[in-house]
Every structure is written in structure tokens, then in C-alpha cells.
Tab-separated table of C-alpha atoms in Angstrom:
chain	number	residue	atom	x	y	z
G	764	UNK	CA	-0.122	0.077	0.080
G	765	UNK	CA	3.151	2.294	0.060
G	766	UNK	CA	2.152	3.207	-3.616
G	767	UNK	CA	-0.883	5.336	-2.287
G	768	UNK	CA	1.326	7.017	0.175
G	769	UNK	CA	3.818	7.879	-2.656
G	770	UNK	CA	1.217	9.129	-4.867
G	771	UNK	CA	-0.296	11.446	-2.085
G	772	UNK	CA	3.213	12.787	-1.642
G	773	UNK	CA	3.321	13.781	-5.336
G	774	UNK	CA	-0.289	15.551	-5.324
G	775	UNK	CA	-0.317	17.177	-1.888
G	776	UNK	CA	1.600	20.266	-0.861
G	777	UNK	CA	4.072	19.981	2.043
G	778	UNK	CA	2.612	19.841	5.532
G	779	UNK	CA	-0.675	18.061	4.493
G	780	UNK	CA	0.545	14.576	4.571
G	781	UNK	CA	1.820	12.923	7.748
G	782	UNK	CA	3.299	9.379	8.195
G	783	UNK	CA	5.031	9.752	11.613
G	784	UNK	CA	4.166	7.265	14.276
G	785	UNK	CA	2.712	10.013	16.680
G	786	UNK	CA	0.392	11.596	14.290
G	787	UNK	CA	-0.788	8.278	13.117
G	788	UNK	CA	-1.551	7.061	16.704
G	789	UNK	CA	-3.302	10.438	17.572
G	790	UNK	CA	-5.583	10.053	14.543
G	791	UNK	CA	-6.169	6.340	14.750
G	792	UNK	CA	-9.334	6.660	17.140
G	793	UNK	CA	-11.934	8.988	18.476
G	794	UNK	CA	-13.343	8.874	21.896
G	795	UNK	CA	-15.309	5.395	21.654
G	796	UNK	CA	-14.238	2.061	23.046
G	797	UNK	CA	-11.824	0.506	20.593
G	798	UNK	CA	-12.794	-2.927	19.184
G	799	UNK	CA	-10.331	-3.091	16.360
G	800	UNK	CA	-7.225	-0.993	16.887
G	801	UNK	CA	-5.652	-0.116	13.535
G	802	UNK	CA	-2.928	2.579	12.493
G	803	UNK	CA	-3.648	4.545	9.313
G	804	UNK	CA	-1.224	4.486	6.514
G	805	UNK	CA	-1.201	8.101	6.456
G	806	UNK	CA	-3.102	11.224	7.894
G	807	UNK	CA	-4.020	13.993	5.349
G	808	UNK	CA	-4.909	17.305	6.774
G	809	UNK	CA	-6.933	18.742	3.754
G	810	UNK	CA	-7.183	22.455	3.320
G	811	UNK	CA	-9.228	22.721	0.242
G	812	UNK	CA	-12.047	20.882	-1.640
G	813	UNK	CA	-9.656	20.352	-4.326
G	814	UNK	CA	-7.408	18.391	-1.609
G	815	UNK	CA	-10.354	16.133	-0.719
G	816	UNK	CA	-11.038	15.415	-4.220
G	817	UNK	CA	-7.498	14.583	-5.137
G	818	UNK	CA	-7.173	12.197	-2.156
G	819	UNK	CA	-10.459	10.544	-2.777
G	820	UNK	CA	-9.577	9.950	-6.399
G	821	UNK	CA	-6.245	8.521	-5.539
G	822	UNK	CA	-7.669	6.205	-2.903
G	823	UNK	CA	-10.449	5.051	-5.325
G	824	UNK	CA	-7.760	4.185	-8.086
G	825	UNK	CA	-5.842	2.152	-5.386
G	826	UNK	CA	-8.754	0.808	-3.629
G	827	UNK	CA	-7.757	2.010	-0.293
G	828	UNK	CA	-10.260	2.920	2.439
G	829	UNK	CA	-10.894	6.457	3.601
G	830	UNK	CA	-11.933	7.603	7.052
G	831	UNK	CA	-13.076	11.146	7.200
G	832	UNK	CA	-12.580	13.043	10.507
G	833	UNK	CA	-13.457	16.212	12.105
G	834	UNK	CA	-12.395	16.971	15.689
G	835	UNK	CA	-12.575	13.347	16.872
G	836	UNK	CA	-15.000	13.877	19.577
G	837	UNK	CA	-17.392	11.200	18.575
G	838	UNK	CA	-18.193	8.312	21.017
G	839	UNK	CA	-19.463	5.494	18.757
G	840	UNK	CA	-16.081	4.803	16.920
G	841	UNK	CA	-17.247	6.352	13.574
G	842	UNK	CA	-13.824	7.965	13.121
G	843	UNK	CA	-11.751	4.928	14.158
G	844	UNK	CA	-9.190	3.984	11.484
G	845	UNK	CA	-9.883	1.041	9.451
G	846	UNK	CA	-7.221	-1.523	8.411
G	847	UNK	CA	-4.964	-0.089	5.666
G	848	UNK	CA	-6.893	3.303	5.482
G	849	UNK	CA	-6.151	7.026	4.902
G	850	UNK	CA	-7.407	9.222	7.600
G	851	UNK	CA	-8.677	12.374	5.944
G	852	UNK	CA	-8.845	15.329	8.593
G	853	UNK	CA	-11.054	18.132	7.642
G	854	UNK	CA	-10.177	20.355	10.608
G	855	UNK	CA	-8.041	22.820	8.574
G	856	UNK	CA	-11.117	23.624	6.408
G	857	UNK	CA	-12.453	25.868	8.975
G	858	UNK	CA	-13.788	28.959	7.187
G	859	UNK	CA	-17.149	30.572	7.449
G	860	UNK	CA	-17.722	31.354	3.721
G	861	UNK	CA	-20.892	33.349	4.077
G	862	UNK	CA	-23.160	34.543	6.901
G	863	UNK	CA	-26.375	36.375	5.860
G	864	UNK	CA	-28.377	37.972	8.462
G	865	UNK	CA	-31.048	38.738	6.280
G	866	UNK	CA	-31.600	35.044	4.834
G	867	UNK	CA	-30.591	33.681	8.310
G	868	UNK	CA	-28.226	31.314	6.865
G	869	UNK	CA	-24.494	30.580	6.937
G	870	UNK	CA	-22.239	28.595	4.575
G	871	UNK	CA	-19.321	26.788	6.238
G	872	UNK	CA	-16.475	24.591	5.708
G	873	UNK	CA	-16.632	21.310	7.529
G	874	UNK	CA	-13.941	22.023	9.966
G	875	UNK	CA	-15.761	25.118	11.442
G	876	UNK	CA	-16.097	24.559	15.073
G	877	UNK	CA	-19.704	24.769	16.366
G	878	UNK	CA	-18.990	27.386	18.993
G	879	UNK	CA	-17.017	29.463	16.567
G	880	UNK	CA	-20.168	29.682	14.107
G	881	UNK	CA	-22.322	30.591	17.058
G	882	UNK	CA	-19.939	33.424	18.029
G	883	UNK	CA	-20.033	34.843	14.411
G	884	UNK	CA	-23.908	34.474	14.262
G	885	UNK	CA	-24.418	36.195	17.807
G	886	UNK	CA	-23.079	39.471	16.428
G	887	UNK	CA	-26.197	39.472	14.291
G	888	UNK	CA	-28.728	38.460	16.981
G	889	UNK	CA	-28.673	34.803	15.577
G	890	UNK	CA	-27.374	31.361	16.707
G	891	UNK	CA	-26.808	27.868	15.214
G	892	UNK	CA	-29.196	25.953	17.328
G	893	UNK	CA	-27.709	22.388	17.458
G	894	UNK	CA	-25.252	22.370	20.517
G	895	UNK	CA	-23.634	19.014	21.302
G	896	UNK	CA	-21.924	18.946	24.724
G	897	UNK	CA	-18.585	19.302	22.739
G	898	UNK	CA	-19.603	22.219	20.868
G	899	UNK	CA	-16.408	24.068	21.814
G	900	UNK	CA	-14.419	21.458	20.021
G	901	UNK	CA	-16.672	19.527	17.657
G	902	UNK	CA	-16.775	20.601	14.041
G	903	UNK	CA	-20.032	21.194	11.834
G	904	UNK	CA	-18.738	18.544	9.585
G	905	UNK	CA	-18.648	16.035	12.349
G	906	UNK	CA	-22.008	17.242	13.608
G	907	UNK	CA	-23.402	16.540	10.009
G	908	UNK	CA	-21.755	13.216	9.833
G	909	UNK	CA	-23.458	12.070	12.987
G	910	UNK	CA	-26.683	14.102	12.840
G	911	UNK	CA	-25.518	15.493	16.286
G	912	UNK	CA	-28.009	16.545	18.898
G	913	UNK	CA	-27.349	18.569	22.157
G	914	UNK	CA	-29.009	20.395	24.993
G	915	UNK	CA	-31.326	22.539	22.892
G	916	UNK	CA	-32.749	19.774	20.948
G	917	UNK	CA	-35.770	19.634	23.017
G	918	UNK	CA	-36.954	22.888	21.190
G	919	UNK	CA	-34.719	23.445	18.125
G	920	UNK	CA	-34.214	19.805	16.972
G	921	UNK	CA	-31.149	18.028	15.719
G	922	UNK	CA	-28.391	18.817	13.173
G	923	UNK	CA	-30.662	17.414	10.306
G	924	UNK	CA	-33.332	20.218	11.197
G	925	UNK	CA	-30.684	23.030	10.492
G	926	UNK	CA	-29.023	21.734	7.347
G	927	UNK	CA	-30.319	23.185	4.105
G	928	UNK	CA	-27.809	22.097	1.579
G	929	UNK	CA	-24.566	20.346	1.421
G	930	UNK	CA	-21.355	19.838	-0.789
G	931	UNK	CA	-20.114	16.484	-0.947
G	932	UNK	CA	-17.167	14.611	-2.612
G	933	UNK	CA	-18.455	11.282	-3.674
G	934	UNK	CA	-16.483	8.076	-3.726
G	935	UNK	CA	-14.996	8.653	-7.078
G	936	UNK	CA	-13.806	12.128	-6.246
G	937	UNK	CA	-16.682	13.945	-7.886
G	938	UNK	CA	-18.342	17.083	-6.235
G	939	UNK	CA	-21.983	17.453	-5.799
G	940	UNK	CA	-24.328	19.935	-4.390
G	941	UNK	CA	-27.659	18.862	-2.666
G	942	UNK	CA	-30.433	20.815	-1.034
G	943	UNK	CA	-31.263	24.484	-1.352
G	944	UNK	CA	-30.687	27.943	0.001
G	945	UNK	CA	-34.332	28.378	1.011
G	946	UNK	CA	-35.924	27.185	4.217
G	947	UNK	CA	-38.460	25.161	2.047
G	948	UNK	CA	-37.778	23.040	-0.814
G	949	UNK	CA	-39.032	19.651	-1.829
G	950	UNK	CA	-37.659	19.105	-5.389
G	951	UNK	CA	-36.628	15.482	-5.937
G	952	UNK	CA	-35.484	13.032	-3.183
G	953	UNK	CA	-33.940	14.536	-0.041
G	954	UNK	CA	-30.275	13.675	-0.562
G	955	UNK	CA	-29.290	16.329	1.955
G	956	UNK	CA	-31.122	14.462	4.656
G	957	UNK	CA	-29.763	11.131	3.447
G	958	UNK	CA	-26.181	12.401	4.010
G	959	UNK	CA	-26.810	13.955	7.289
G	960	UNK	CA	-26.114	11.070	9.761
G	961	UNK	CA	-24.463	8.927	7.243
G	962	UNK	CA	-21.093	8.848	9.135
G	963	UNK	CA	-19.079	9.435	6.040
G	964	UNK	CA	-20.173	6.262	4.330
G	965	UNK	CA	-21.843	7.671	1.469
G	966	UNK	CA	-19.665	10.685	0.723
G	967	UNK	CA	-17.588	13.306	2.404
G	968	UNK	CA	-19.140	16.662	3.253
G	969	UNK	CA	-16.786	19.562	2.316
G	970	UNK	CA	-19.477	22.434	2.771
G	971	UNK	CA	-22.805	22.982	4.518
G	972	UNK	CA	-25.405	25.641	4.267
G	973	UNK	CA	-27.213	25.825	7.707
G	974	UNK	CA	-30.114	27.657	8.849
G	975	UNK	CA	-29.723	30.178	11.842
G	976	UNK	CA	-32.207	30.838	14.624
G	977	UNK	CA	-32.887	33.922	16.573
G	978	UNK	CA	-30.686	34.462	19.595
G	979	UNK	CA	-33.086	34.547	22.554
G	980	UNK	CA	-33.321	38.109	24.126
G	981	UNK	CA	-34.277	36.410	27.483
G	982	UNK	CA	-33.396	33.040	29.038
G	983	UNK	CA	-34.692	31.835	32.434
G	984	UNK	CA	-33.123	28.637	34.065
G	985	UNK	CA	-34.933	26.628	36.721
G	986	UNK	CA	-33.128	24.094	38.816
G	987	UNK	CA	-35.482	21.680	40.487
G	988	UNK	CA	-34.040	19.238	42.918
G	989	UNK	CA	-35.768	15.881	43.932
G	990	UNK	CA	-35.352	13.181	46.338
G	991	UNK	CA	-35.063	10.525	43.857
G	992	UNK	CA	-34.366	10.090	40.144
G	993	UNK	CA	-37.755	8.610	38.932
G	994	UNK	CA	-39.500	11.728	40.721
G	995	UNK	CA	-37.487	13.984	38.541
G	996	UNK	CA	-38.367	11.978	35.514
G	997	UNK	CA	-41.980	12.436	36.453
G	998	UNK	CA	-41.508	16.004	36.442
G	999	UNK	CA	-40.461	15.986	32.792
G	1000	UNK	CA	-43.860	14.588	31.792
G	1001	UNK	CA	-45.629	16.980	34.068
G	1002	UNK	CA	-43.996	20.105	32.399
G	1003	UNK	CA	-45.014	18.466	28.927
G	1004	UNK	CA	-48.855	18.099	30.106
G	1005	UNK	CA	-48.536	21.944	30.942
G	1006	UNK	CA	-47.944	22.422	27.282
G	1007	UNK	CA	-44.705	24.407	27.969
G	1008	UNK	CA	-41.781	23.915	25.489
G	1009	UNK	CA	-38.451	24.511	27.228
G	1010	UNK	CA	-35.288	24.990	25.129
G	1011	UNK	CA	-33.270	22.790	27.528
G	1012	UNK	CA	-34.687	20.271	29.715
G	1013	UNK	CA	-31.990	18.005	31.373
G	1014	UNK	CA	-31.804	15.245	33.847
G	1015	UNK	CA	-29.063	14.282	36.297
G	1016	UNK	CA	-29.026	11.452	38.756
G	1017	UNK	CA	-27.313	11.489	42.216
G	1018	UNK	CA	-24.369	9.849	40.914
G	1019	UNK	CA	-23.783	12.542	38.355
G	1020	UNK	CA	-24.331	15.283	40.891
G	1021	UNK	CA	-21.789	13.691	43.275
G	1022	UNK	CA	-19.270	13.436	40.646
G	1023	UNK	CA	-19.764	17.048	39.404
G	1024	UNK	CA	-19.300	18.177	42.996
G	1025	UNK	CA	-16.114	16.244	43.359
G	1026	UNK	CA	-14.814	17.665	39.950
G	1027	UNK	CA	-15.901	21.173	40.130
G	1028	UNK	CA	-16.436	21.856	44.090
G	1029	UNK	CA	-20.119	22.560	43.787
G	1030	UNK	CA	-22.771	21.451	46.256
G	1031	UNK	CA	-25.398	20.074	44.053
G	1032	UNK	CA	-25.723	16.525	45.918
G	1033	UNK	CA	-26.403	18.432	49.083
G	1034	UNK	CA	-29.583	19.925	47.505
G	1035	UNK	CA	-31.066	16.654	46.373
G	1036	UNK	CA	-30.567	13.272	44.894
G	1037	UNK	CA	-31.478	14.313	41.241
G	1038	UNK	CA	-31.682	17.600	39.304
G	1039	UNK	CA	-34.030	18.606	36.509
G	1040	UNK	CA	-32.561	21.613	34.750
G	1041	UNK	CA	-34.792	23.472	32.707
G	1042	UNK	CA	-34.368	26.570	30.566
G	1043	UNK	CA	-36.897	28.629	28.769
G	1044	UNK	CA	-36.093	31.266	26.227
G	1045	UNK	CA	-37.589	33.995	24.015
G	1046	UNK	CA	-40.034	36.710	24.792
G	1047	UNK	CA	-42.274	34.472	26.594
G	1048	UNK	CA	-39.469	32.967	28.809
G	1049	UNK	CA	-40.485	34.478	31.955
G	1050	UNK	CA	-44.216	33.459	31.790
G	1051	UNK	CA	-43.214	29.825	30.756
G	1052	UNK	CA	-40.653	29.586	33.684
G	1053	UNK	CA	-43.448	30.590	36.127
G	1054	UNK	CA	-45.640	27.770	34.929
G	1055	UNK	CA	-42.714	25.379	35.044
G	1056	UNK	CA	-41.805	26.310	38.543
G	1057	UNK	CA	-45.582	25.831	39.687
G	1058	UNK	CA	-45.697	22.511	38.007
G	1059	UNK	CA	-42.457	21.176	39.485
G	1060	UNK	CA	-43.107	22.470	42.921
G	1061	UNK	CA	-46.528	20.725	42.823
G	1062	UNK	CA	-44.709	17.519	42.034
G	1063	UNK	CA	-42.488	17.600	45.119
G	1064	UNK	CA	-39.497	19.409	43.841
G	1065	UNK	CA	-37.418	21.976	45.667
G	1066	UNK	CA	-37.515	24.660	42.935
G	1067	UNK	CA	-34.951	27.528	42.838
G	1068	UNK	CA	-34.837	30.573	40.579
G	1069	UNK	CA	-31.323	30.731	39.867
G	1070	UNK	CA	-29.391	33.958	39.476
G	1071	UNK	CA	-27.906	34.291	36.126
G	1072	UNK	CA	-24.241	33.348	37.075
G	1073	UNK	CA	-25.421	30.174	38.695
G	1074	UNK	CA	-27.805	29.314	36.021
G	1075	UNK	CA	-24.935	29.462	33.393
G	1076	UNK	CA	-22.812	27.432	35.816
G	1077	UNK	CA	-25.509	24.701	36.040
G	1078	UNK	CA	-25.736	24.436	32.322
G	1079	UNK	CA	-22.043	24.413	31.848
G	1080	UNK	CA	-21.701	21.601	34.554
G	1081	UNK	CA	-24.463	19.601	32.599
G	1082	UNK	CA	-22.274	19.926	29.459
G	1083	UNK	CA	-19.410	18.384	31.275
G	1084	UNK	CA	-21.354	15.758	33.221
G	1085	UNK	CA	-20.056	12.836	31.417
G	1086	UNK	CA	-16.490	13.602	32.488
G	1087	UNK	CA	-13.408	12.588	30.733
G	1088	UNK	CA	-14.099	8.879	31.240
G	1089	UNK	CA	-16.852	9.047	28.385
G	1090	UNK	CA	-16.044	5.683	27.084
G	1091	UNK	CA	-13.199	3.341	28.053
G	1092	UNK	CA	-12.899	-0.387	28.164
G	1093	UNK	CA	-14.169	-0.420	31.846
G	1094	UNK	CA	-16.632	2.410	31.678
G	1095	UNK	CA	-19.073	2.673	28.781
G	1096	UNK	CA	-21.490	5.531	28.244
G	1097	UNK	CA	-24.662	4.729	26.291
G	1098	UNK	CA	-27.063	6.842	24.035
G	1099	UNK	CA	-30.440	5.247	24.071
G	1100	UNK	CA	-33.626	7.059	23.555
G	1101	UNK	CA	-37.115	5.887	24.636
G	1102	UNK	CA	-40.603	7.737	24.310
G	1103	UNK	CA	-40.981	10.294	26.881
G	1104	UNK	CA	-43.872	8.516	28.390
G	1105	UNK	CA	-41.601	5.715	29.129
G	1106	UNK	CA	-38.789	7.688	30.936
G	1107	UNK	CA	-39.775	6.735	34.499
G	1108	UNK	CA	-40.175	3.126	33.587
G	1109	UNK	CA	-36.712	2.995	31.805
G	1110	UNK	CA	-34.937	4.798	34.651
G	1111	UNK	CA	-36.447	2.330	36.991
G	1112	UNK	CA	-35.146	-0.565	34.753
G	1113	UNK	CA	-31.703	0.874	34.514
G	1114	UNK	CA	-31.399	1.109	38.361
G	1115	UNK	CA	-32.553	-2.542	38.654
G	1116	UNK	CA	-30.211	-3.712	36.012
G	1117	UNK	CA	-27.333	-2.208	37.673
G	1118	UNK	CA	-28.073	-4.212	40.960
G	1119	UNK	CA	-28.648	-7.391	39.112
G	1120	UNK	CA	-25.521	-7.347	37.253
G	1121	UNK	CA	-23.399	-5.822	39.990
G	1122	UNK	CA	-22.139	-2.810	38.108
G	1123	UNK	CA	-22.091	0.852	38.956
G	1124	UNK	CA	-24.441	3.529	37.244
G	1125	UNK	CA	-24.884	7.117	36.536
G	1126	UNK	CA	-27.365	8.744	34.388
G	1127	UNK	CA	-27.826	12.022	32.416
G	1128	UNK	CA	-30.461	12.625	30.037
G	1129	UNK	CA	-31.744	15.094	27.410
G	1130	UNK	CA	-35.032	14.381	29.063
G	1131	UNK	CA	-37.087	16.821	26.676
G	1132	UNK	CA	-36.574	14.368	23.983
G	1133	UNK	CA	-36.227	11.067	25.887
G	1134	UNK	CA	-32.483	10.739	24.983
G	1135	UNK	CA	-30.499	9.076	27.836
G	1136	UNK	CA	-26.982	8.585	28.682
G	1137	UNK	CA	-26.554	5.846	31.223
G	1138	UNK	CA	-22.973	5.065	31.854
G	1139	UNK	CA	-22.084	1.765	33.346
G	1140	UNK	CA	-18.790	0.710	34.895
G	1141	UNK	CA	-16.905	-1.764	36.867
G	1142	UNK	CA	-13.915	-1.296	39.409
G	1143	UNK	CA	-10.359	-1.847	38.443
G	1144	UNK	CA	-7.880	-3.566	40.521
G	1145	UNK	CA	-4.247	-2.746	39.876
G	1146	UNK	CA	-5.317	-1.356	36.641
G	1147	UNK	CA	-7.065	-4.638	35.449
G	1148	UNK	CA	-10.712	-5.791	35.359
G	1149	UNK	CA	-11.356	-9.491	35.744
G	1150	UNK	CA	-13.198	-11.441	33.220
G	1151	UNK	CA	-16.281	-11.873	35.417
G	1152	UNK	CA	-16.587	-8.024	35.817
G	1153	UNK	CA	-16.357	-7.519	32.063
G	1154	UNK	CA	-18.896	-10.032	31.288
G	1155	UNK	CA	-21.383	-8.407	33.937
G	1156	UNK	CA	-20.733	-4.994	32.296
G	1157	UNK	CA	-21.386	-6.342	28.898
G	1158	UNK	CA	-24.631	-7.984	30.014
G	1159	UNK	CA	-25.753	-4.833	31.630
G	1160	UNK	CA	-25.282	-3.063	28.368
G	1161	UNK	CA	-27.053	-5.510	26.374
G	1162	UNK	CA	-29.922	-5.462	28.645
G	1163	UNK	CA	-30.217	-1.552	28.651
G	1164	UNK	CA	-30.347	-2.083	24.847
G	1165	UNK	CA	-33.077	-4.596	24.753
G	1166	UNK	CA	-35.220	-2.902	27.257
G	1167	UNK	CA	-35.104	0.529	25.471
G	1168	UNK	CA	-36.094	-1.401	22.278
G	1169	UNK	CA	-38.982	-3.175	24.048
G	1170	UNK	CA	-40.309	0.265	25.102
G	1171	UNK	CA	-40.273	1.551	21.523
G	1172	UNK	CA	-37.030	3.240	21.785
G	1173	UNK	CA	-33.722	3.331	19.664
G	1174	UNK	CA	-30.177	2.175	20.452
G	1175	UNK	CA	-28.677	5.656	19.578
G	1176	UNK	CA	-30.333	9.046	19.972
G	1177	UNK	CA	-27.626	11.178	18.774
G	1178	UNK	CA	-24.041	9.634	18.884
G	1179	UNK	CA	-24.673	7.420	15.762
G	1180	UNK	CA	-23.833	3.782	15.224
G	1181	UNK	CA	-20.146	3.982	14.394
G	1182	UNK	CA	-18.114	0.966	14.888
G	1183	UNK	CA	-19.152	0.144	18.421
G	1184	UNK	CA	-22.861	-0.173	18.114
G	1185	UNK	CA	-22.964	-2.290	15.066
G	1186	UNK	CA	-23.413	-5.375	17.308
G	1187	UNK	CA	-26.932	-4.106	18.136
G	1188	UNK	CA	-28.173	-2.631	15.012
G	1189	UNK	CA	-29.761	-5.852	13.951
G	1190	UNK	CA	-32.180	-5.703	17.005
G	1191	UNK	CA	-33.471	-2.404	16.028
G	1192	UNK	CA	-33.633	-2.826	12.250
G	1193	UNK	CA	-34.971	-6.054	10.475
G	1194	UNK	CA	-32.860	-7.518	7.699
G	1195	UNK	CA	-34.868	-6.113	4.817
G	1196	UNK	CA	-34.311	-2.545	6.063
G	1197	UNK	CA	-30.580	-3.257	6.502
G	1198	UNK	CA	-30.233	-4.817	3.086
G	1199	UNK	CA	-31.918	-1.703	1.508
G	1200	UNK	CA	-29.442	0.446	3.249
G	1201	UNK	CA	-26.478	-1.690	2.010
G	1202	UNK	CA	-27.841	-1.283	-1.543
G	1203	UNK	CA	-27.822	2.452	-1.017
G	1204	UNK	CA	-24.311	2.305	0.294
G	1205	UNK	CA	-23.325	0.191	-2.814
G	1206	UNK	CA	-24.922	2.875	-5.172
G	1207	UNK	CA	-22.934	5.728	-3.688
G	1208	UNK	CA	-19.745	3.772	-2.897
G	1209	UNK	CA	-19.477	0.574	-5.182
G	1210	UNK	CA	-15.924	-0.209	-4.081
G	1211	UNK	CA	-16.712	0.184	-0.367
G	1212	UNK	CA	-13.863	2.640	0.400
G	1213	UNK	CA	-15.700	5.180	2.427
G	1214	UNK	CA	-15.438	4.475	6.178
G	1215	UNK	CA	-15.987	0.640	5.765
G	1216	UNK	CA	-17.373	-1.203	8.689
G	1217	UNK	CA	-19.200	1.752	10.144
G	1218	UNK	CA	-22.744	2.830	10.564
G	1219	UNK	CA	-24.800	0.057	8.592
């Protein structure tokens, strides 16, 4: 395979191709558990669309796999290197090409960091609504690849809901444009929607036109502390029955509060065994917040009206609530979603399965849309975990998946399938559906060089 590296050396400018051991190792994995560790043949740091087309064309000629990568913040293994692959980093393609306050749109390269786009939009009283917890590091291209969610999903939807058009390099190196500049447009099949969430298996996104939303003039944050986790989950349903639409509705259990206190020196765990954090925004924020406070207090919560500084701190603590241990071989964070009406039931099942399998558990959730991130873990002894503990951990994970599916849920709400969750995909999607997806993959990528072994 050295021939592909030799060819890339001839077609790329100096500084864009790396083959040193340190770089290869750094770009070999994202933040997910590693099932099959592979070093790439080389890492390409593309700076232009032409770079991407040249690399894809060369790889197509040599039948070499390509793994496109943004910031590497994914937690499902979608950016793990495949055997004998070229890792194509898009992080240097980080320009905001256009931002139109009148059209309320922005055109960006895939390496633009989510937070940077928001900073640029805020100058015009606008925002890019999707806000994954890693928004200060994650790129728009990576967000598009995984159809990323975030805290504001409860009101503003996921990435797909904000993407109007895409520029995509296909598996043969050709460039296409999908979608439209307008908010509405139904001409032909929705190829834009198909590429969003396809995890780099159908094409490589090199540009995105996204819709911006109005930056809220007023924001109110409500912190409701409960004596137990299931009561807090019931509070989520109570807010829904009051027909209030919060922008953010986040749920943290006692284990999460305790960990946050240890890391950040807060006192959340002394105020309750579970926290429901709700944020309303817009011109009706105050009125909505008042309804929320009344509903939650009636349900037994200790409700506080936070000062703006503490409100912001609570939101930031929630963004960091999964900690640096997101997913390692002894501690695995999940990403299931269930219908909101089953939140209380599912949380009860999680607590029971942790006891039954002898594993530890903490849970945070985007409760507004039923997306939960339970984290199971087992203790290490001298930096080792015995086989029995690993088996119990695996059984708890399997059980968390099957129970969620039985409740009408899904195995991934926002992180994607990647490499890690392929083991469970057949439980959610029957074979005829999976075969149809494989046929779509073959149509776009007949040689199978785009992120093989991921997503489907």
C-alpha cells in the first residue's frame, strides 16, 4: 500500500501529509471504545475541496479505504481508523464562507467549530441551534456526519433540522451539491437528509449551508431538586402536560451530581438526589418559567430561581457531566432514547439492572426528547478488570439496549452507530431494512472505500 502514500506525496503540498508514528496514533481513534485498533497508512490534513477530491480520487484508484474525520469527539467509533486506510482530516477547512443575517443562513466549511459559528452568528442576533456537549471542540462536518444533537434539541431539533444544503465529494472524487438555500424546498429526493447522519459512508461533506435561529433575548433557568431520580423523570412529563416547550430540559441523577461536586467543587448533591434543569427562552421565557416552577413544585421538587451566574454554571456543569471517562474499556456510556412517556419506567429498569449485574451506574439525559446517557462501569484492581466483571458489564449494556427497544426506543439518539454499536443494530432494524441500506451504500460507494465497517 506504499504506492498510495507515494502518490499522495506527489499530489499534496508539504505539510498536508503525515506518516510519523505520533500523528498516526493520534488520528487512529476517536473517543469511543476500540474494538479493532488499527493505525492508518497516513493522515491527510486537507485544506481545500480540491485536496479532498484529489485524495479520494487517488484512494479510489488504489482501492484504499478513507476515514473522514473532524475533531475526533465522537463516542461511537465512527472515526476509528480501518485497516490499511487513509485518515482524511477536515479540521483545517475551517472558514465561514458566508453569513447572511437577512437570509438567516450560513455557509461553512466542515472544519468550522460549532462554538465559532455561534460566536459569529451572535453578532447579528442569531445562533446555530444544535449544541452538542462538545460544541467548543466539535466541528460542523462531524455534527453533520453523526446528525449530532445537544441540549437545545428539545426545542430546536437535531443537526438535520438545521441543514439546508451540502457540498459532498463522492467516492469517485466527484463533487455534488444537494439541497437549497431556502428554508423550504421539496424538489426530488432529500439527498441532503440522507447524507446527514450517514457517518462518512456515502460521501465526504466539504461544505454545509445551515439555517440560523434567533438568539433569545431572554433566558430563564430553573433548577428543580428531587429526592429520587424517578420523581425527577415524572417532572419532565408534568411540564409536557402543562404544554410548555423549554429550550433545554436536562436530567441528572445522584451519581452525576456527586461526581460534578467532586470535580468542580459544587454543592449540588447536598441539595437533592436528582436535578431537573430547565431553561426557557424567547420573549415568553418568564411566563413559561413561572408555569414550570409551579408544576415542578406541585410534584414535590425543591425549585430554585437561579441567579444568571449560577444558571450559566449549571448549564456548563451539565455539558461536562459525562467527564473525561466518556467511554473506556471499563466504563461505557450509552446513548439510548425512549418515548418520553416511558422515561420513568426506563430509569427504574436501569437502576434494577445495575443492581442485578453488580455494576455501577450514573445517568444524565436530554429529558426533553427522551434521550438518555446511562454510564455503566466496573471497578479496576491494579489497573486490571477481571473477566467476570467485564462479562457483567457487557450483560448490563445488552440489557439496557433490549429494554429500550422493547419500550419503543432506539439504540442511539444522537451519537450514531459507528463501529461500536453495530453489534446491536440488527436488534432495531430488520434485515430487509438493513439490506436496503446496504444497496444505497453500494450505489454511492460501489468499491466500499468510504468508512468501511461503520454505521450500517
